[in-house]
């Protein structure tokens, strides 16, 4: 349960960045999908029911600030998490490049799921055209953000390992 | 007599001089505004000397105060720079207040001319996804808002409230792909449905034979149950009529600049 609450709080910070900070800094319609990156991280490095619940909660959080239907991103993020969990055991999760590759795949898969769900289940008009039009730039933006976040995490880890006292022999 | 003159010579001469001086003075009193030849000559002679002396004094004073006596200069410079920064900030703030005032005045004029009561709101966040077109405003149920209310600016329709909390509301913009509004062409009164396409709008179900031209103003028809009649949606920019088919494809560019949206007006209904 602590994991779910922790990721929810992280997601809240991500949402604030997506909705209020990024538009001011980037001056364009696109915003980096930080919650998607978080879900992919969850899928690769977290296991079990709590991970799935956290992914779904992040989806609902995204729904609260995007679009008009609650549950759309919840379903997409949960699907993404489950797919990644299925693949994670077959992949070398120690590789830093894997996260970036998975972010790219996740962005594409999210677009496919969005087109399917909005095109077949709702009257969203020609939303598929908007999705496909913005997809290349969105993928690049997500990749850049994922790389920056991953670099920041690496720096934190290195800093922690340096501060840790040496073991006694 | 001569003896007498000789005896009082000095005194008499002095008296004459005083009298002459008095006469000269009294004469000049009546011609105060005239510059005499004497004065002119004296001034002409004296002016270069005075000028030279003055400039010498100024140079000396400048040398002293600018290059030698510099005790408080740095402190003054710092204080002035700080004041300059503060004043620049104040100027920017005032500029921002002026612009906000102009925008709000526009909204107020629109509200008064439309005869509808409304609540002015500020946009505090945009959509978290790049695919949808929604914004978050800083007014909610406490201010009388509810789902389904139309949101406008002076330039035209913005969207409608789709989610409402006590202090915030989400607004679905007319440019969102899932947003539709009953519309009509202002010039020819042709009816159609205006649907969002992300950054622009399209007119749907406009028959091929209907009279629509590029540049026509598209307004709300008031039949959709959300927007009151006559709100501007946009202008037609491109019309495609296929050789076959029932309908024509019309692209509409919104009149509202959604990239620069800051304050909006939520219409609550008829003004009491």
CSV table of C-alpha atoms in Angstrom, one decimal, chain A residues 12-80:
chain,number,residue,atom,x,y,z
A,12,UNK,CA,0.9,14.1,-8.6
A,13,UNK,CA,4.2,15.9,-8.9
A,14,UNK,CA,4.4,14.7,-12.5
A,15,UNK,CA,0.9,16.0,-13.3
A,16,UNK,CA,1.7,19.4,-11.9
A,17,UNK,CA,4.8,19.5,-14.1
A,18,UNK,CA,2.7,18.4,-17.2
A,19,UNK,CA,-0.2,20.8,-16.7
A,20,UNK,CA,1.4,23.9,-15.2
A,21,UNK,CA,5.2,23.9,-15.6
A,22,UNK,CA,5.8,22.3,-19.1
A,23,UNK,CA,3.3,24.6,-21.0
A,24,UNK,CA,5.1,27.7,-19.7
A,25,UNK,CA,8.6,26.3,-20.4
A,26,UNK,CA,7.9,24.6,-23.8
A,27,UNK,CA,5.4,27.0,-25.3
A,28,UNK,CA,3.8,24.2,-27.4
A,29,UNK,CA,0.8,21.9,-27.4
A,30,UNK,CA,2.8,18.9,-26.5
A,31,UNK,CA,3.7,18.0,-22.9
A,32,UNK,CA,6.1,15.2,-21.8
A,33,UNK,CA,4.2,12.2,-20.5
A,34,UNK,CA,5.9,11.8,-17.2
A,35,UNK,CA,3.2,9.4,-15.8
A,36,UNK,CA,3.7,7.1,-18.8
A,37,UNK,CA,7.5,7.0,-18.0
A,38,UNK,CA,6.6,6.2,-14.4
A,39,UNK,CA,4.3,3.3,-15.4
A,40,UNK,CA,7.0,1.9,-17.6
A,41,UNK,CA,9.5,2.1,-14.7
A,42,UNK,CA,6.9,0.3,-12.6
A,43,UNK,CA,6.4,-2.4,-15.2
A,44,UNK,CA,10.2,-3.1,-15.4
A,45,UNK,CA,11.2,-2.9,-11.8
A,46,UNK,CA,8.1,-3.5,-9.6
A,47,UNK,CA,6.3,-6.8,-9.2
A,48,UNK,CA,2.9,-8.0,-7.9
A,49,UNK,CA,-0.5,-6.6,-7.2
A,50,UNK,CA,0.7,-3.3,-5.7
A,51,UNK,CA,2.5,-2.4,-8.9
A,52,UNK,CA,-0.6,-3.0,-10.9
A,53,UNK,CA,-2.7,-1.0,-8.5
A,54,UNK,CA,-0.1,1.8,-8.6
A,55,UNK,CA,-0.2,1.8,-12.4
A,56,UNK,CA,-4.0,1.9,-12.4
A,57,UNK,CA,-4.0,4.8,-9.9
A,58,UNK,CA,-1.6,6.7,-12.0
A,59,UNK,CA,-3.9,6.2,-15.0
A,60,UNK,CA,-6.9,7.6,-13.0
A,61,UNK,CA,-4.7,10.5,-11.9
A,62,UNK,CA,-3.9,11.2,-15.6
A,63,UNK,CA,-7.7,10.9,-16.4
A,64,UNK,CA,-8.5,13.5,-13.8
A,65,UNK,CA,-6.3,16.0,-15.7
A,66,UNK,CA,-6.7,14.9,-19.3
A,67,UNK,CA,-9.6,14.2,-21.6
A,68,UNK,CA,-13.2,13.9,-20.5
A,69,UNK,CA,-13.6,10.3,-19.4
A,70,UNK,CA,-12.4,8.8,-16.2
A,71,UNK,CA,-10.9,5.4,-16.7
A,72,UNK,CA,-9.4,5.7,-20.2
A,73,UNK,CA,-5.8,6.1,-19.1
A,74,UNK,CA,-6.4,3.8,-16.1
A,75,UNK,CA,-7.1,1.0,-18.5
A,76,UNK,CA,-4.2,1.9,-20.8
A,77,UNK,CA,-1.7,2.2,-18.0
A,78,UNK,CA,-2.8,-1.1,-16.5
A,79,UNK,CA,-2.6,-2.8,-19.9
A,80,UNK,CA,0.9,-1.4,-20.4
